[in-house]
Amino acid sequence: MLDLDSRLDFGIFKGFRWSREAFERFVVFMDRFHVGGWRRWLLVEPASEALTLGYVGLMLMLALAVPAFRETSDEDWLKKSELAVVFLDRYGNEVGARGIKHNDSIPLEDFPDHLIKAVLATEDRRFYEHFGIDIAGTMRAVVTNARAGGVVQGGSSLSQQLAKNLFLSNERTLERKVKEAFLAMWLETRLTKNEILKLYLDRAYMGGGTYGVDAAAQYYFGKSARDVTLPEAAMLAGLFKAPTKFAPHINLPAARARANVVLDNLVDAGFMTEGQVFGARRNPAKTIDRRDESAPNYYLDFAFDEMRKLVDKLPKSVSERAFVVRTALDSGLQQTAEKAIEDAIKQYGRDYHAKQAATAVADLDGGIRAIVGGVDYGESQFNRASDALRQPGSSFKPYVYATALMSGLKTNSQVIDGPICVGNWCPKNYAGGFSGATTMTSALTRSLNTVAVWLTRRAGGGNDRAGRNKVVALARAMGLTTPLTDTPSLPIGAAEVRVFEHTVAYATFPNAGKAVTPHAVLEVRTGMGETIWRFDRDGPQPRQVMPPQVAADMAFMMNKVVEEGTARRAMLNGVKAAGKTGTTNAYRDAWFVGYTGNFVCGVWFGNDDYSPLNRMTGGSMPAMVWHTIMEYAHQGVELKNIPGLPPNPAQTGPRIAETTDVPRPAMLSSKGAQSLVRIERLMDEASRVAPALPKLGTQTSAPPTVPGATAAADKVLPAVRRD
């Protein structure tokens, strides 16, 4: 042990001495590189700091690049962006298209030289010189914008714009710009310059629902992009910056002014001389007059977003990217809703300081029949009905009251309208004061804030947080997907919702407690006509989220809101209705969401910058617009009763002479509609077994044995004759 101890001590001693000697030799060696005086402060120190900062910057860039490259994780990223959809309304009429039109794509070498030059001169003059990010062009844009005091010149390269079109959204955030830069460099390593240019020309949105310059040339000039003249090419090149602002069918003078700027760019870039563009200046492009054409653009955008999500869920055996989609769109109702919103803003917008509005109309299975995301799609494509998050105010209270009924209360249960506080927050009623003991029905009819908070506490057994959790759980079950932040003011509508989700969630009440999924797509067919998806067969089924008696009690109370309370302006002649108004703090939002036995509709008014309205309440403009839309919707429709309310006075909705601007087509009865659906299903079943049956006129030695084929045929023909 003494020998081992001595050896260990000696080893440690030798190790320390060797380390000291090695360090001394290292110091002597490094002294050879010592730099002092001015060389150190002008050369060595700056270089050392640059290396340190460069290393930190490299790590930061790597951290920022990871989220961007996640966008490319799908090996089929290039093919997935080629989705092309032709949309039909619920009656089978074509109403528009979205996505890339595959059959309109033409080779890059077939594009006219002046079209290519016009695009490059305007969008990215140094396209063939940079690596995906044009540093010189970006700096030039920064200087130009600083001098102008605003954004007058973009700094994104053509590769960056393509990266945004393929992978990202249009949101203006720093995160998106960082992702855009990394993805542009990634594209440059995967594709050639000509491939990037070709994709950009084919996939950029060009206004009017068209994607790509060839589709735009067909839409605006009635010709292929191969044949466009210089003034037409200049007008097309001017659309990339702001397709809706400079679209010639919306604002022809602005489109021609923008085309003139493109001609200036051609000369400034040295691609053409002033003499070559002189004729194009004197003879601007003439376009096809499409001012009278109206497409349900907000609805088409909504349906296309839904279709893109749906395509990812289709079987892997479906390899096609072009589809024909039948939607739940009611074209006449859509036009009526758009006109009602536009007229309301024109007539009363100035008085109420209201600049925007949105609405959604759905039938009780969740099919969106109309959706309006703003006053003017040409000015703003942001869909406020599907994408905006706004506080619902008192229109959120039905979730609270339904939760209270599910906890054991009744419509005539006594509740307390009196001072109540949750922590430091003490809500007040809209009219001020308190009325003491009252019934639940009266409290909802008068939209008492204090009672909503009291009911939430009662549902939680005296625990406010537990009660709010129950309210949120029910709202989620009914269809709200937005983050419902748990705050004391949640019971009176402080959490934000989307218009279309909030609207369809109300369908739970006339559906006897069954929640449905909002959807625009009813049926998806391939280009060859094969049905590959149907909502009634493959979509989410209704789910029971509350007892039918609770839904009936809610209908009883919400009907009082329409007939005796804050929403009397929404009353329909001959049609029973129920609903709830909503007004938020400082009058930033005004709502009315209501339903009948046939439809549910929600209307919102407000401003994009959250500036307050001039004392607009949900019972004023929202209720009036709701009345206009629903009055049209029920014309000639076989009326259905709301469980919990007396029957409608008539069997069908009355024809209203004042709403003849958009003629209402004749409506099938529910029995007739069910018969048509039954026939369609039987025909689909027969078509699946038809290839196995012998062709007409052929002779066979023995009848074929095809399981189910004969039975299907036997069902189809009698059903067709009978129906």
Coordinates of N, CA and C in Angstrom, one line a residue, residues 31-205:
D31 N 4.2 33.6 -28.1 CA 4.8 34.9 -28.0 C 5.3 35.4 -29.4
R32 N 5.6 34.4 -30.2 CA 6.1 34.7 -31.6 C 5.0 35.5 -32.4
F33 N 3.7 35.2 -32.0 CA 2.6 35.9 -32.8 C 2.1 37.1 -32.1
H34 N 2.7 37.5 -31.0 CA 2.3 38.7 -30.3 C 2.4 39.9 -31.1
V35 N 1.3 40.7 -31.1 CA 1.3 41.9 -31.9 C 0.9 43.0 -30.9
G36 N 1.7 44.1 -30.8 CA 1.4 45.2 -29.9 C 1.3 46.5 -30.7
G37 N 1.0 47.5 -29.9 CA 0.9 48.8 -30.5 C -0.3 49.0 -31.4
W38 N -0.1 49.8 -32.5 CA -1.2 50.1 -33.4 C -1.7 48.9 -34.1
R39 N -0.8 47.9 -34.4 CA -1.2 46.8 -35.2 C -2.3 46.0 -34.4
R40 N -2.1 45.9 -33.1 CA -3.1 45.1 -32.3 C -4.5 45.7 -32.4
W41 N -4.5 47.1 -32.2 CA -5.9 47.7 -32.1 C -6.5 47.9 -33.4
L42 N -5.7 48.0 -34.5 CA -6.3 48.2 -35.8 C -6.5 46.9 -36.6
L43 N -5.8 45.8 -36.2 CA -5.9 44.6 -37.0 C -6.4 43.4 -36.2
V44 N -5.7 43.1 -35.1 CA -5.9 41.9 -34.4 C -7.3 41.9 -33.6
E45 N -7.5 43.0 -32.8 CA -8.7 43.1 -32.0 C -10.0 43.1 -32.9
P46 N -10.0 43.9 -33.9 CA -11.2 43.9 -34.8 C -11.4 42.5 -35.4
A47 N -10.3 41.9 -35.9 CA -10.5 40.5 -36.5 C -11.0 39.5 -35.5
S48 N -10.5 39.6 -34.2 CA -11.0 38.7 -33.2 C -12.5 38.9 -32.9
E49 N -12.9 40.2 -32.8 CA -14.3 40.5 -32.5 C -15.2 40.0 -33.7
A50 N -14.6 40.2 -34.9 CA -15.4 39.8 -36.0 C -15.6 38.3 -36.1
L51 N -14.6 37.6 -35.7 CA -14.7 36.1 -35.7 C -15.7 35.7 -34.6
T52 N -15.7 36.3 -33.5 CA -16.6 36.0 -32.4 C -18.1 36.3 -32.8
L53 N -18.3 37.5 -33.3 CA -19.6 37.9 -33.7 C -20.1 37.0 -34.9
G54 N -19.2 36.7 -35.8 CA -19.5 35.9 -36.9 C -20.0 34.5 -36.5
Y55 N -19.3 33.9 -35.5 CA -19.7 32.6 -34.9 C -21.1 32.7 -34.3
V56 N -21.3 33.7 -33.5 CA -22.6 33.9 -32.9 C -23.7 34.1 -33.9
G57 N -23.4 34.9 -34.9 CA -24.3 35.1 -36.0 C -24.6 33.9 -36.8
L58 N -23.6 33.0 -37.0 CA -23.8 31.8 -37.7 C -24.8 30.9 -36.9
M59 N -24.6 30.8 -35.6 CA -25.5 30.0 -34.7 C -26.9 30.6 -34.8
L60 N -27.0 31.9 -34.8 CA -28.3 32.5 -34.8 C -29.0 32.2 -36.1
M61 N -28.3 32.3 -37.2 CA -28.8 32.0 -38.6 C -29.3 30.6 -38.6
L62 N -28.5 29.7 -38.1 CA -28.9 28.3 -38.1 C -30.2 28.1 -37.3
A63 N -30.3 28.8 -36.2 CA -31.6 28.7 -35.4 C -32.8 29.2 -36.1
L64 N -32.5 30.3 -36.9 CA -33.6 30.9 -37.7 C -33.9 30.0 -38.9
A65 N -32.9 29.3 -39.4 CA -33.1 28.6 -40.7 C -33.9 27.3 -40.5
V66 N -33.8 26.7 -39.3 CA -34.5 25.4 -39.0 C -36.0 25.5 -39.2
P67 N -36.7 26.6 -38.7 CA -38.2 26.7 -39.0 C -38.5 26.8 -40.5
A68 N -37.6 27.5 -41.2 CA -37.8 27.7 -42.6 C -37.7 26.4 -43.4
F69 N -36.7 25.6 -43.1 CA -36.5 24.4 -43.8 C -37.5 23.3 -43.4
R70 N -38.2 23.5 -42.3 CA -39.3 22.6 -42.0 C -40.4 22.7 -43.0
E71 N -40.5 23.8 -43.6 CA -41.6 24.0 -44.7 C -41.3 23.1 -45.9
T72 N -40.1 22.6 -46.0 CA -39.7 21.8 -47.2 C -39.6 20.4 -46.8
S73 N -40.1 20.0 -45.6 CA -40.0 18.6 -45.2 C -40.7 17.6 -46.0
D74 N -41.7 18.1 -46.7 CA -42.5 17.2 -47.6 C -41.7 16.9 -48.9
E75 N -41.4 15.7 -49.2 CA -40.6 15.4 -50.4 C -41.4 15.8 -51.6
D76 N -42.7 15.9 -51.5 CA -43.5 16.2 -52.7 C -43.9 17.7 -52.7
W77 N -43.0 18.5 -52.2 CA -43.4 20.0 -52.0 C -43.7 20.6 -53.3
L78 N -43.0 20.3 -54.4 CA -43.3 21.0 -55.7 C -44.6 20.5 -56.3
K79 N -45.0 19.3 -56.1 CA -46.2 18.8 -56.7 C -47.4 19.2 -55.9
K80 N -47.3 19.3 -54.6 CA -48.4 19.7 -53.7 C -48.9 21.1 -54.0
S81 N -48.1 22.0 -54.5 CA -48.5 23.3 -54.7 C -49.2 23.5 -56.1
E82 N -49.4 22.4 -56.8 CA -50.0 22.4 -58.1 C -51.5 22.1 -58.1
L83 N -52.1 22.3 -56.9 CA -53.5 21.9 -56.8 C -54.4 22.9 -57.7
A84 N -55.3 22.3 -58.5 CA -56.1 23.1 -59.3 C -57.6 22.6 -59.1
V85 N -58.5 23.5 -58.8 CA -59.8 23.2 -58.4 C -60.8 24.1 -59.2
V86 N -61.8 23.4 -59.8 CA -62.9 24.1 -60.4 C -64.1 23.9 -59.4
F87 N -64.7 25.0 -59.0 CA -65.8 25.0 -58.0 C -67.2 25.1 -58.7
L88 N -68.1 24.3 -58.1 CA -69.5 24.4 -58.5 C -70.3 24.8 -57.3
D89 N -71.4 25.4 -57.5 CA -72.3 25.7 -56.4 C -73.1 24.5 -56.1
R90 N -74.0 24.6 -55.1 CA -74.7 23.4 -54.6 C -75.7 22.8 -55.7
Y91 N -76.0 23.6 -56.7 CA -76.8 23.2 -57.8 C -76.1 22.7 -59.0
G92 N -74.7 22.7 -59.0 CA -73.9 22.2 -60.1 C -73.5 23.2 -61.1
N93 N -73.7 24.5 -60.8 CA -73.2 25.5 -61.7 C -71.8 26.0 -61.4
E94 N -71.0 26.1 -62.4 CA -69.6 26.5 -62.2 C -69.6 28.0 -61.7
V95 N -68.8 28.2 -60.7 CA -68.8 29.6 -60.1 C -67.4 30.1 -60.0
G96 N -66.4 29.4 -60.3 CA -65.0 29.9 -60.3 C -64.0 28.8 -60.1
A97 N -62.7 29.2 -60.1 CA -61.6 28.2 -60.0 C -60.5 28.8 -59.1
R98 N -59.7 28.0 -58.6 CA -58.6 28.4 -57.8 C -57.4 27.4 -58.1
G99 N -56.2 27.9 -57.9 CA -55.0 27.1 -58.1 C -54.4 27.2 -59.4
I100 N -53.5 26.4 -59.7 CA -52.7 26.4 -61.0 C -53.5 25.6 -62.1
K101 N -53.8 26.2 -63.2 CA -54.4 25.5 -64.3 C -53.4 24.8 -65.1
H102 N -53.3 23.5 -64.8 CA -52.2 22.7 -65.4 C -52.2 22.7 -66.9
N103 N -53.3 22.7 -67.6 CA -53.3 22.7 -69.0 C -53.0 24.1 -69.6
D104 N -52.9 25.1 -68.8 CA -52.5 26.4 -69.3 C -51.0 26.7 -69.3
S105 N -50.3 25.8 -68.7 CA -48.8 26.0 -68.6 C -48.1 25.8 -69.9
I106 N -47.2 26.8 -70.3 CA -46.5 26.7 -71.5 C -45.0 26.8 -71.2
P107 N -44.2 26.3 -72.1 CA -42.7 26.3 -71.9 C -42.2 27.7 -71.8
L108 N -41.1 27.9 -71.1 CA -40.5 29.2 -70.9 C -40.1 29.8 -72.2
E109 N -39.5 29.0 -73.1 CA -39.0 29.5 -74.4 C -40.2 30.0 -75.3
D110 N -41.4 29.6 -74.9 CA -42.5 30.1 -75.8 C -43.1 31.5 -75.3
F111 N -42.7 31.9 -74.1 CA -43.1 33.3 -73.7 C -42.4 34.3 -74.5
P112 N -43.1 35.4 -74.9 CA -42.4 36.5 -75.7 C -41.3 37.1 -75.0
D113 N -40.2 37.5 -75.7 CA -39.1 38.1 -75.1 C -39.4 39.3 -74.3
H114 N -40.3 40.2 -74.9 CA -40.7 41.4 -74.2 C -41.5 41.2 -72.9
L115 N -42.2 40.0 -72.8 CA -42.9 39.7 -71.5 C -41.8 39.3 -70.5
I116 N -40.8 38.5 -70.8 CA -39.8 38.1 -69.9 C -39.1 39.4 -69.4
K117 N -38.7 40.2 -70.3 CA -37.9 41.4 -70.0 C -38.8 42.4 -69.1
A118 N -40.1 42.5 -69.4 CA -40.9 43.3 -68.6 C -41.0 42.8 -67.1
V119 N -41.1 41.5 -66.9 CA -41.2 41.0 -65.6 C -39.9 41.2 -64.9
L120 N -38.7 40.9 -65.5 CA -37.4 41.0 -64.8 C -37.1 42.5 -64.5
A121 N -37.4 43.4 -65.5 CA -37.1 44.8 -65.3 C -37.9 45.3 -64.1
T122 N -39.1 44.8 -63.8 CA -40.0 45.3 -62.7 C -39.8 44.6 -61.4
E123 N -39.5 43.3 -61.5 CA -39.5 42.5 -60.3 C -38.1 42.2 -59.8
D124 N -37.1 41.9 -60.7 CA -35.8 41.5 -60.3 C -34.8 41.7 -61.4
R125 N -34.2 42.8 -61.6 CA -33.3 43.1 -62.7 C -32.0 42.2 -62.6
R126 N -31.6 41.9 -61.4 CA -30.3 41.2 -61.2 C -30.6 39.7 -61.0
F127 N -31.7 39.2 -61.5 CA -32.2 37.8 -61.2 C -31.1 36.8 -61.5
Y128 N -30.5 36.9 -62.7 CA -29.5 35.9 -63.1 C -28.1 36.1 -62.5
E129 N -28.0 37.1 -61.6 CA -26.7 37.4 -61.0 C -26.6 37.1 -59.5
H130 N -27.7 37.2 -58.8 CA -27.6 36.9 -57.4 C -27.8 35.5 -57.0
F131 N -27.7 35.2 -55.7 CA -27.8 33.8 -55.2 C -29.1 33.5 -54.5
G132 N -30.1 34.3 -54.8 CA -31.4 34.1 -54.2 C -31.8 35.4 -53.4
I133 N -30.9 36.1 -52.9 CA -31.1 37.4 -52.2 C -30.3 38.4 -52.9
D134 N -30.9 39.5 -53.4 CA -30.3 40.6 -54.1 C -29.9 41.6 -53.1
I135 N -28.7 41.5 -52.6 CA -28.3 42.4 -51.5 C -28.2 43.9 -52.0
A136 N -27.7 44.1 -53.2 CA -27.6 45.4 -53.8 C -29.0 46.0 -54.0
G137 N -29.9 45.1 -54.5 CA -31.3 45.6 -54.7 C -32.0 45.9 -53.5
T138 N -31.7 45.1 -52.4 CA -32.4 45.3 -51.1 C -31.9 46.7 -50.5
M139 N -30.6 46.9 -50.6 CA -30.1 48.2 -50.1 C -30.6 49.4 -50.9
R140 N -30.7 49.2 -52.2 CA -31.3 50.3 -53.0 C -32.7 50.6 -52.6
A141 N -33.5 49.5 -52.3 CA -34.9 49.7 -51.9 C -35.0 50.4 -50.6
V142 N -34.1 50.0 -49.7 CA -34.1 50.6 -48.3 C -33.9 52.1 -48.4
V143 N -32.9 52.5 -49.3 CA -32.5 53.9 -49.4 C -33.7 54.7 -50.1
T144 N -34.3 54.1 -51.1 CA -35.4 54.7 -51.9 C -36.6 54.9 -51.0
N145 N -36.9 53.9 -50.2 CA -38.1 54.0 -49.3 C -37.8 55.0 -48.1
A146 N -36.5 55.1 -47.7 CA -36.2 56.1 -46.7 C -36.4 57.5 -47.2
R147 N -36.0 57.7 -48.4 CA -36.1 59.0 -49.0 C -37.6 59.4 -49.2
A148 N -38.4 58.4 -49.6 CA -39.8 58.7 -49.9 C -40.6 58.7 -48.6
G149 N -40.1 58.2 -47.5 CA -40.9 58.2 -46.3 C -41.9 57.2 -46.3
G150 N -41.8 56.1 -47.1 CA -42.8 55.1 -47.1 C -42.3 54.0 -48.0
V151 N -43.1 52.9 -48.2 CA -42.7 51.8 -49.0 C -43.1 52.1 -50.5
V152 N -42.1 52.4 -51.3 CA -42.4 52.7 -52.7 C -41.7 51.7 -53.6
Q153 N -40.8 50.9 -53.0 CA -40.0 49.9 -53.8 C -39.7 48.7 -53.0
G154 N -40.0 47.5 -53.5 CA -39.8 46.3 -52.8 C -38.4 45.8 -52.9
G155 N -37.9 45.1 -51.9 CA -36.6 44.6 -51.9 C -36.4 43.1 -52.1
S156 N -37.6 42.4 -52.2 CA -37.5 41.0 -52.3 C -37.1 40.6 -53.8
S157 N -36.3 39.6 -53.8 CA -35.9 39.0 -55.2 C -37.0 38.2 -55.7
L158 N -36.9 37.8 -57.0 CA -37.9 37.0 -57.6 C -37.9 35.6 -56.9
S159 N -36.7 35.1 -56.5 CA -36.7 33.8 -55.8 C -37.4 33.9 -54.4
Q160 N -37.2 35.0 -53.7 CA -37.9 35.2 -52.5 C -39.4 35.2 -52.6
Q161 N -39.9 35.9 -53.7 CA -41.3 35.9 -53.9 C -41.9 34.5 -54.3
L162 N -41.1 33.7 -55.0 CA -41.5 32.4 -55.3 C -41.6 31.5 -54.1
A163 N -40.6 31.7 -53.2 CA -40.6 31.0 -51.9 C -41.8 31.3 -51.1
K164 N -42.2 32.6 -51.1 CA -43.4 33.0 -50.4 C -44.6 32.3 -51.0
N165 N -44.7 32.3 -52.3 CA -45.9 31.7 -53.0 C -46.0 30.2 -52.8
L166 N -44.8 29.5 -52.7 CA -44.9 28.1 -52.6 C -45.1 27.6 -51.1
F167 N -44.5 28.3 -50.2 CA -44.4 27.8 -48.8 C -45.1 28.6 -47.7
L168 N -45.2 29.9 -47.9 CA -45.5 30.8 -46.9 C -46.8 31.6 -47.1
S169 N -47.3 32.3 -46.1 CA -48.5 33.1 -46.3 C -48.1 34.6 -46.6
N170 N -49.1 35.4 -46.7 CA -48.8 36.8 -47.0 C -48.7 37.7 -45.8
E171 N -48.7 37.1 -44.6 CA -48.6 38.0 -43.4 C -47.3 38.8 -43.4
R172 N -47.3 40.0 -43.0 CA -46.2 40.9 -43.0 C -45.5 40.8 -41.6
T173 N -44.7 39.9 -41.4 CA -43.9 39.7 -40.1 C -42.5 39.5 -40.4
L174 N -41.6 39.8 -39.4 CA -40.2 39.6 -39.5 C -39.9 38.1 -39.7
E175 N -40.6 37.2 -39.0 CA -40.4 35.8 -39.1 C -40.6 35.3 -40.5
R176 N -41.7 35.8 -41.2 CA -41.9 35.4 -42.5 C -40.8 35.8 -43.5
K177 N -40.3 37.1 -43.3 CA -39.2 37.6 -44.1 C -38.0 36.7 -44.0
V178 N -37.7 36.3 -42.7 CA -36.5 35.5 -42.5 C -36.6 34.1 -43.2
K179 N -37.8 33.5 -43.0 CA -38.0 32.2 -43.7 C -37.9 32.4 -45.2
E180 N -38.5 33.5 -45.7 CA -38.5 33.7 -47.1 C -37.0 33.8 -47.6
A181 N -36.1 34.4 -46.9 CA -34.8 34.5 -47.4 C -34.1 33.2 -47.4
F182 N -34.2 32.4 -46.4 CA -33.6 31.1 -46.3 C -34.2 30.1 -47.4
L183 N -35.5 30.2 -47.6 CA -36.1 29.3 -48.6 C -35.7 29.8 -50.0
A184 N -35.5 31.0 -50.2 CA -35.0 31.5 -51.5 C -33.6 30.9 -51.9
M185 N -32.7 30.9 -50.9 CA -31.4 30.3 -51.1 C -31.6 28.8 -51.3
W186 N -32.5 28.2 -50.6 CA -32.7 26.7 -50.7 C -33.2 26.4 -52.1
L187 N -34.1 27.2 -52.6 CA -34.6 27.0 -54.0 C -33.5 27.2 -55.0
E188 N -32.6 28.1 -54.8 CA -31.5 28.3 -55.7 C -30.6 27.1 -55.8
T189 N -30.5 26.3 -54.8 CA -29.7 25.1 -54.8 C -30.4 23.9 -55.4
R190 N -31.7 24.0 -55.5 CA -32.5 22.8 -56.0 C -32.9 23.0 -57.4
L191 N -33.1 24.3 -57.9 CA -33.6 24.5 -59.2 C -32.7 25.4 -60.0
T192 N -32.8 25.4 -61.3 CA -32.0 26.3 -62.1 C -32.7 27.7 -62.1
K193 N -32.0 28.7 -62.6 CA -32.6 30.0 -62.7 C -33.9 30.0 -63.6
N194 N -33.8 29.3 -64.7 CA -34.9 29.2 -65.6 C -36.1 28.5 -65.0
E195 N -35.8 27.5 -64.2 CA -36.9 26.7 -63.6 C -37.6 27.6 -62.6
I196 N -36.8 28.4 -61.8 CA -37.4 29.4 -60.9 C -38.3 30.4 -61.6
L197 N -37.7 31.0 -62.7 CA -38.5 32.0 -63.4 C -39.8 31.4 -64.0
K198 N -39.7 30.1 -64.5 CA -40.9 29.5 -65.0 C -42.0 29.3 -63.9
L199 N -41.5 28.8 -62.8 CA -42.5 28.6 -61.7 C -43.1 29.9 -61.2
Y200 N -42.3 30.9 -61.2 CA -42.9 32.2 -60.8 C -43.9 32.7 -61.8
L201 N -43.7 32.6 -63.1 CA -44.6 33.0 -64.1 C -45.9 32.2 -64.0
D202 N -45.8 30.9 -63.6 CA -46.9 30.0 -63.6 C -47.8 30.1 -62.4
R203 N -47.2 30.5 -61.2 CA -47.9 30.4 -60.0 C -48.2 31.6 -59.2
A204 N -47.8 32.8 -59.7 CA -48.1 34.0 -59.1 C -49.6 34.3 -59.3
Y205 N -50.2 34.9 -58.2 CA -51.6 35.3 -58.4 C -51.7 36.6 -59.2

